[in-house]
Amino acid sequence: MSSRIEALRQAFRAQFGGAPSFFVRAPGRVNLIGEHTDYNEGFVLPMAIDRDVRLALAPRADRQVHVFSLNFQQTDRFSLDDLQQTEITAWSNYLRGVAWALQNAGFTLTGFDAVIEGNVPLGSGLSSSAATELATVTAFRALGNLAVDPVQAALLSQTAENDFVGVKCGIMDQYISSLGQAGHALLIDCRSLAYEAVPLPTGVQFIIVDSGVRRGLVDSAYNERRAQCEEGAQRLGVTALRDVDPAQFERLAADLPPLVAQRCRHVVEENARVLHSVAALQRGDVAAFGLDMDKSHVSLRDLYAVSHPALDTLVEIARAAPGCLGSRLTGAGFGGCTVSLALTEHVQAVVDAIRDEYPRRTGLTPQIYLSGAEAGAGVITAEA
Ligand code: GLA
């Protein structure tokens, strides 16, 4: 029996005085390449990680949802007939928002009692919010036997985050939390919402490092980047920056205001880089993939201006360690995590270099996660 499931079971008994009927989970994610491309209808390559958000739950006969958070040691109670944002239990806005989005889409929901617990670090850029949303959709889907397919689950979760929580994120985090596949990253086309599963290469390992620098996505910087991309697309006369390739961009860039051109250049080149790097992975060229990760970081730092000195330091330390093939910030940026690719036999040396040098150079403590690619959201069937 996993200790996390046991802890959920015990907390459920303590809170609600009975046994939960079932458990659901949804994972966080790390994006390997393709940053700030999703809301430009472009390409991304994330994988679901082995950290997730879980709920133990049982249906209720009324239209109430009662949830106790093990992480926050708080209870939230709300009615499915009166869904409002709350500032008191901010974590529950993701659950409330998902209920709101599902009902707006016409689904009839069942109330429930639940205990929620997660080990996706909060605010670190590994998508604890998306994991909470997808765990909630999975709960409502199972309780009401709702016909919500995994892509729709991702879209409704994004709607919850965009329009209820108020964060204008793209589709990547919710999509991978919903559709992730064990052993694979997903190449997602954020326009068609089709994906291709890309097997993770052997002989290498992705190393995720949390810089310890926190900066919420609610920050206006993210929305400002989105607005600059929209302005660029509009001036270039295209639906989205996805429609421009690097060669076309060279011819058109001079017509754009300099800052808008700089932001757009990142997006246009990053999109091309995703396809280039996936082709490299598919022919087993992990070195070429690593170089694209490096280029992605430089572009995010210099053109898109979403890095942070702590992230640059982490990337520098990783890159200087022998056996590291590439390193970049992952997620929105401004803080959060980096992801690095290392030959398996050198992983320990890269980890040691980070543990040793990063605190010395920044005064911050890194959290290091080694994760393979895991499956997306679902009801927990076996002991997990
Ligand atoms: C955040 C958003 C995603 C995506 C990334 C940047 O994680 O939630 O939709 O835009 O930033 O690639």
PDB file of C-alpha atoms in Angstrom, residues 176-291:
ATOM      1  CA  ILE A 176       0.041  16.860 -21.132  1.00  0.00           C
ATOM      2  CA  SER A 177      -1.464  16.322 -17.682  1.00  0.00           C
ATOM      3  CA  SER A 178      -4.475  14.806 -19.445  1.00  0.00           C
ATOM      4  CA  LEU A 179      -2.871  12.875 -22.296  1.00  0.00           C
ATOM      5  CA  GLY A 180       0.667  12.085 -21.046  1.00  0.00           C
ATOM      6  CA  GLN A 181       2.060   8.665 -21.946  1.00  0.00           C
ATOM      7  CA  ALA A 182       4.515   6.575 -19.947  1.00  0.00           C
ATOM      8  CA  GLY A 183       7.954   6.526 -21.559  1.00  0.00           C
ATOM      9  CA  HIS A 184       7.073   9.248 -24.073  1.00  0.00           C
ATOM     10  CA  ALA A 185       7.139  12.973 -24.535  1.00  0.00           C
ATOM     11  CA  LEU A 186       4.283  14.357 -26.658  1.00  0.00           C
ATOM     12  CA  LEU A 187       4.873  16.551 -29.676  1.00  0.00           C
ATOM     13  CA  ILE A 188       1.696  18.615 -29.501  1.00  0.00           C
ATOM     14  CA  ASP A 189       0.390  20.759 -32.317  1.00  0.00           C
ATOM     15  CA  CYS A 190      -1.339  23.471 -30.311  1.00  0.00           C
ATOM     16  CA  ARG A 191      -3.445  24.480 -33.325  1.00  0.00           C
ATOM     17  CA  SER A 192      -4.936  21.140 -34.367  1.00  0.00           C
ATOM     18  CA  LEU A 193      -4.547  19.667 -30.862  1.00  0.00           C
ATOM     19  CA  ALA A 194      -3.177  16.496 -32.438  1.00  0.00           C
ATOM     20  CA  TYR A 195      -0.103  14.883 -30.923  1.00  0.00           C
ATOM     21  CA  GLU A 196       2.616  12.430 -31.756  1.00  0.00           C
ATOM     22  CA  ALA A 197       4.117  10.322 -28.955  1.00  0.00           C
ATOM     23  CA  VAL A 198       7.911  10.544 -29.054  1.00  0.00           C
ATOM     24  CA  PRO A 199       9.728   7.759 -27.148  1.00  0.00           C
ATOM     25  CA  LEU A 200      12.273   9.069 -24.667  1.00  0.00           C
ATOM     26  CA  PRO A 201      15.789   8.192 -25.769  1.00  0.00           C
ATOM     27  CA  THR A 202      17.799   5.583 -23.894  1.00  0.00           C
ATOM     28  CA  GLY A 203      21.167   6.204 -22.236  1.00  0.00           C
ATOM     29  CA  VAL A 204      20.200   9.717 -21.137  1.00  0.00           C
ATOM     30  CA  GLN A 205      18.191  11.263 -18.348  1.00  0.00           C
ATOM     31  CA  PHE A 206      16.359  14.563 -17.941  1.00  0.00           C
ATOM     32  CA  ILE A 207      17.272  16.423 -14.756  1.00  0.00           C
ATOM     33  CA  ILE A 208      14.757  18.946 -13.421  1.00  0.00           C
ATOM     34  CA  VAL A 209      16.087  21.578 -11.047  1.00  0.00           C
ATOM     35  CA  ASP A 210      13.895  23.955  -9.089  1.00  0.00           C
ATOM     36  CA  SER A 211      15.803  27.211  -8.705  1.00  0.00           C
ATOM     37  CA  GLY A 212      13.871  28.183  -5.568  1.00  0.00           C
ATOM     38  CA  VAL A 213      12.932  31.486  -7.217  1.00  0.00           C
ATOM     39  CA  ARG A 214       9.157  31.939  -7.216  1.00  0.00           C
ATOM     40  CA  ARG A 215       7.260  34.196  -9.496  1.00  0.00           C
ATOM     41  CA  GLY A 216       3.601  33.542 -10.104  1.00  0.00           C
ATOM     42  CA  LEU A 217       2.161  33.196 -13.563  1.00  0.00           C
ATOM     43  CA  VAL A 218      -0.492  35.741 -12.652  1.00  0.00           C
ATOM     44  CA  ASP A 219       2.302  38.208 -13.234  1.00  0.00           C
ATOM     45  CA  SER A 220       1.597  40.675 -15.920  1.00  0.00           C
ATOM     46  CA  ALA A 221       4.834  39.786 -17.735  1.00  0.00           C
ATOM     47  CA  TYR A 222       3.265  36.620 -19.144  1.00  0.00           C
ATOM     48  CA  ASN A 223       0.212  38.441 -20.441  1.00  0.00           C
ATOM     49  CA  GLU A 224       2.423  41.201 -21.810  1.00  0.00           C
ATOM     50  CA  ARG A 225       4.389  38.628 -23.876  1.00  0.00           C
ATOM     51  CA  ARG A 226       1.123  37.230 -25.201  1.00  0.00           C
ATOM     52  CA  ALA A 227      -0.028  40.694 -26.219  1.00  0.00           C
ATOM     53  CA  GLN A 228       3.279  41.369 -28.017  1.00  0.00           C
ATOM     54  CA  CYS A 229       2.882  38.115 -29.971  1.00  0.00           C
ATOM     55  CA  GLU A 230      -0.684  39.022 -30.912  1.00  0.00           C
ATOM     56  CA  GLU A 231       0.426  42.433 -32.060  1.00  0.00           C
ATOM     57  CA  GLY A 232       3.171  40.812 -34.158  1.00  0.00           C
ATOM     58  CA  ALA A 233       0.769  38.331 -35.757  1.00  0.00           C
ATOM     59  CA  GLN A 234      -1.693  41.092 -36.534  1.00  0.00           C
ATOM     60  CA  ARG A 235       0.942  43.338 -38.109  1.00  0.00           C
ATOM     61  CA  LEU A 236       2.252  40.424 -40.149  1.00  0.00           C
ATOM     62  CA  GLY A 237      -1.291  39.651 -41.311  1.00  0.00           C
ATOM     63  CA  VAL A 238      -1.390  36.077 -39.997  1.00  0.00           C
ATOM     64  CA  THR A 239      -3.779  34.286 -37.623  1.00  0.00           C
ATOM     65  CA  ALA A 240      -0.952  33.324 -35.281  1.00  0.00           C
ATOM     66  CA  LEU A 241       2.859  33.363 -35.289  1.00  0.00           C
ATOM     67  CA  ARG A 242       2.669  29.652 -36.076  1.00  0.00           C
ATOM     68  CA  ASP A 243       1.961  30.719 -39.656  1.00  0.00           C
ATOM     69  CA  VAL A 244       5.365  32.353 -40.160  1.00  0.00           C
ATOM     70  CA  ASP A 245       8.554  30.372 -40.806  1.00  0.00           C
ATOM     71  CA  PRO A 246      12.049  31.692 -40.025  1.00  0.00           C
ATOM     72  CA  ALA A 247      12.835  32.551 -43.667  1.00  0.00           C
ATOM     73  CA  GLN A 248       9.616  34.549 -44.072  1.00  0.00           C
ATOM     74  CA  PHE A 249      10.268  36.221 -40.749  1.00  0.00           C
ATOM     75  CA  GLU A 250      13.690  37.447 -41.958  1.00  0.00           C
ATOM     76  CA  ARG A 251      11.993  39.275 -44.810  1.00  0.00           C
ATOM     77  CA  LEU A 252       9.227  40.777 -42.647  1.00  0.00           C
ATOM     78  CA  ALA A 253      10.897  41.533 -39.308  1.00  0.00           C
ATOM     79  CA  ALA A 254      11.986  45.054 -40.267  1.00  0.00           C
ATOM     80  CA  ASP A 255       8.330  46.143 -40.497  1.00  0.00           C
ATOM     81  CA  LEU A 256       7.721  45.386 -36.821  1.00  0.00           C
ATOM     82  CA  PRO A 257       8.492  47.620 -33.825  1.00  0.00           C
ATOM     83  CA  PRO A 258      11.891  46.390 -32.507  1.00  0.00           C
ATOM     84  CA  LEU A 259      10.662  44.867 -29.237  1.00  0.00           C
ATOM     85  CA  VAL A 260       7.735  43.110 -30.913  1.00  0.00           C
ATOM     86  CA  ALA A 261      10.132  41.794 -33.570  1.00  0.00           C
ATOM     87  CA  GLN A 262      12.418  40.419 -30.898  1.00  0.00           C
ATOM     88  CA  ARG A 263       9.594  38.567 -29.129  1.00  0.00           C
ATOM     89  CA  CYS A 264       8.200  37.241 -32.394  1.00  0.00           C
ATOM     90  CA  ARG A 265      11.623  36.035 -33.530  1.00  0.00           C
ATOM     91  CA  HIS A 266      11.833  33.842 -30.450  1.00  0.00           C
ATOM     92  CA  VAL A 267       8.450  32.260 -31.155  1.00  0.00           C
ATOM     93  CA  VAL A 268       9.064  31.722 -34.871  1.00  0.00           C
ATOM     94  CA  GLU A 269      12.510  30.185 -34.301  1.00  0.00           C
ATOM     95  CA  GLU A 270      11.419  28.158 -31.269  1.00  0.00           C
ATOM     96  CA  ASN A 271       8.638  26.564 -33.301  1.00  0.00           C
ATOM     97  CA  ALA A 272      11.116  25.516 -35.975  1.00  0.00           C
ATOM     98  CA  ARG A 273      13.478  24.310 -33.237  1.00  0.00           C
ATOM     99  CA  VAL A 274      10.860  21.978 -31.764  1.00  0.00           C
ATOM    100  CA  LEU A 275      10.413  20.201 -35.082  1.00  0.00           C
ATOM    101  CA  HIS A 276      14.155  20.122 -35.682  1.00  0.00           C
ATOM    102  CA  SER A 277      14.861  18.725 -32.211  1.00  0.00           C
ATOM    103  CA  VAL A 278      12.143  16.070 -32.432  1.00  0.00           C
ATOM    104  CA  ALA A 279      13.625  14.869 -35.714  1.00  0.00           C
ATOM    105  CA  ALA A 280      16.974  14.606 -33.913  1.00  0.00           C
ATOM    106  CA  LEU A 281      15.420  12.581 -31.069  1.00  0.00           C
ATOM    107  CA  GLN A 282      13.720  10.284 -33.521  1.00  0.00           C
ATOM    108  CA  ARG A 283      17.022   9.417 -35.178  1.00  0.00           C
ATOM    109  CA  GLY A 284      18.664   8.957 -31.784  1.00  0.00           C
ATOM    110  CA  ASP A 285      20.812  12.080 -32.009  1.00  0.00           C
ATOM    111  CA  VAL A 286      20.645  13.166 -28.373  1.00  0.00           C
ATOM    112  CA  ALA A 287      23.582  15.548 -28.813  1.00  0.00           C
ATOM    113  CA  ALA A 288      21.665  17.538 -31.463  1.00  0.00           C
ATOM    114  CA  PHE A 289      18.616  17.587 -29.208  1.00  0.00           C
ATOM    115  CA  GLY A 290      20.752  18.971 -26.373  1.00  0.00           C
ATOM    116  CA  LEU A 291      22.095  21.745 -28.596  1.00  0.00           C
TER     117      LEU A 291
END
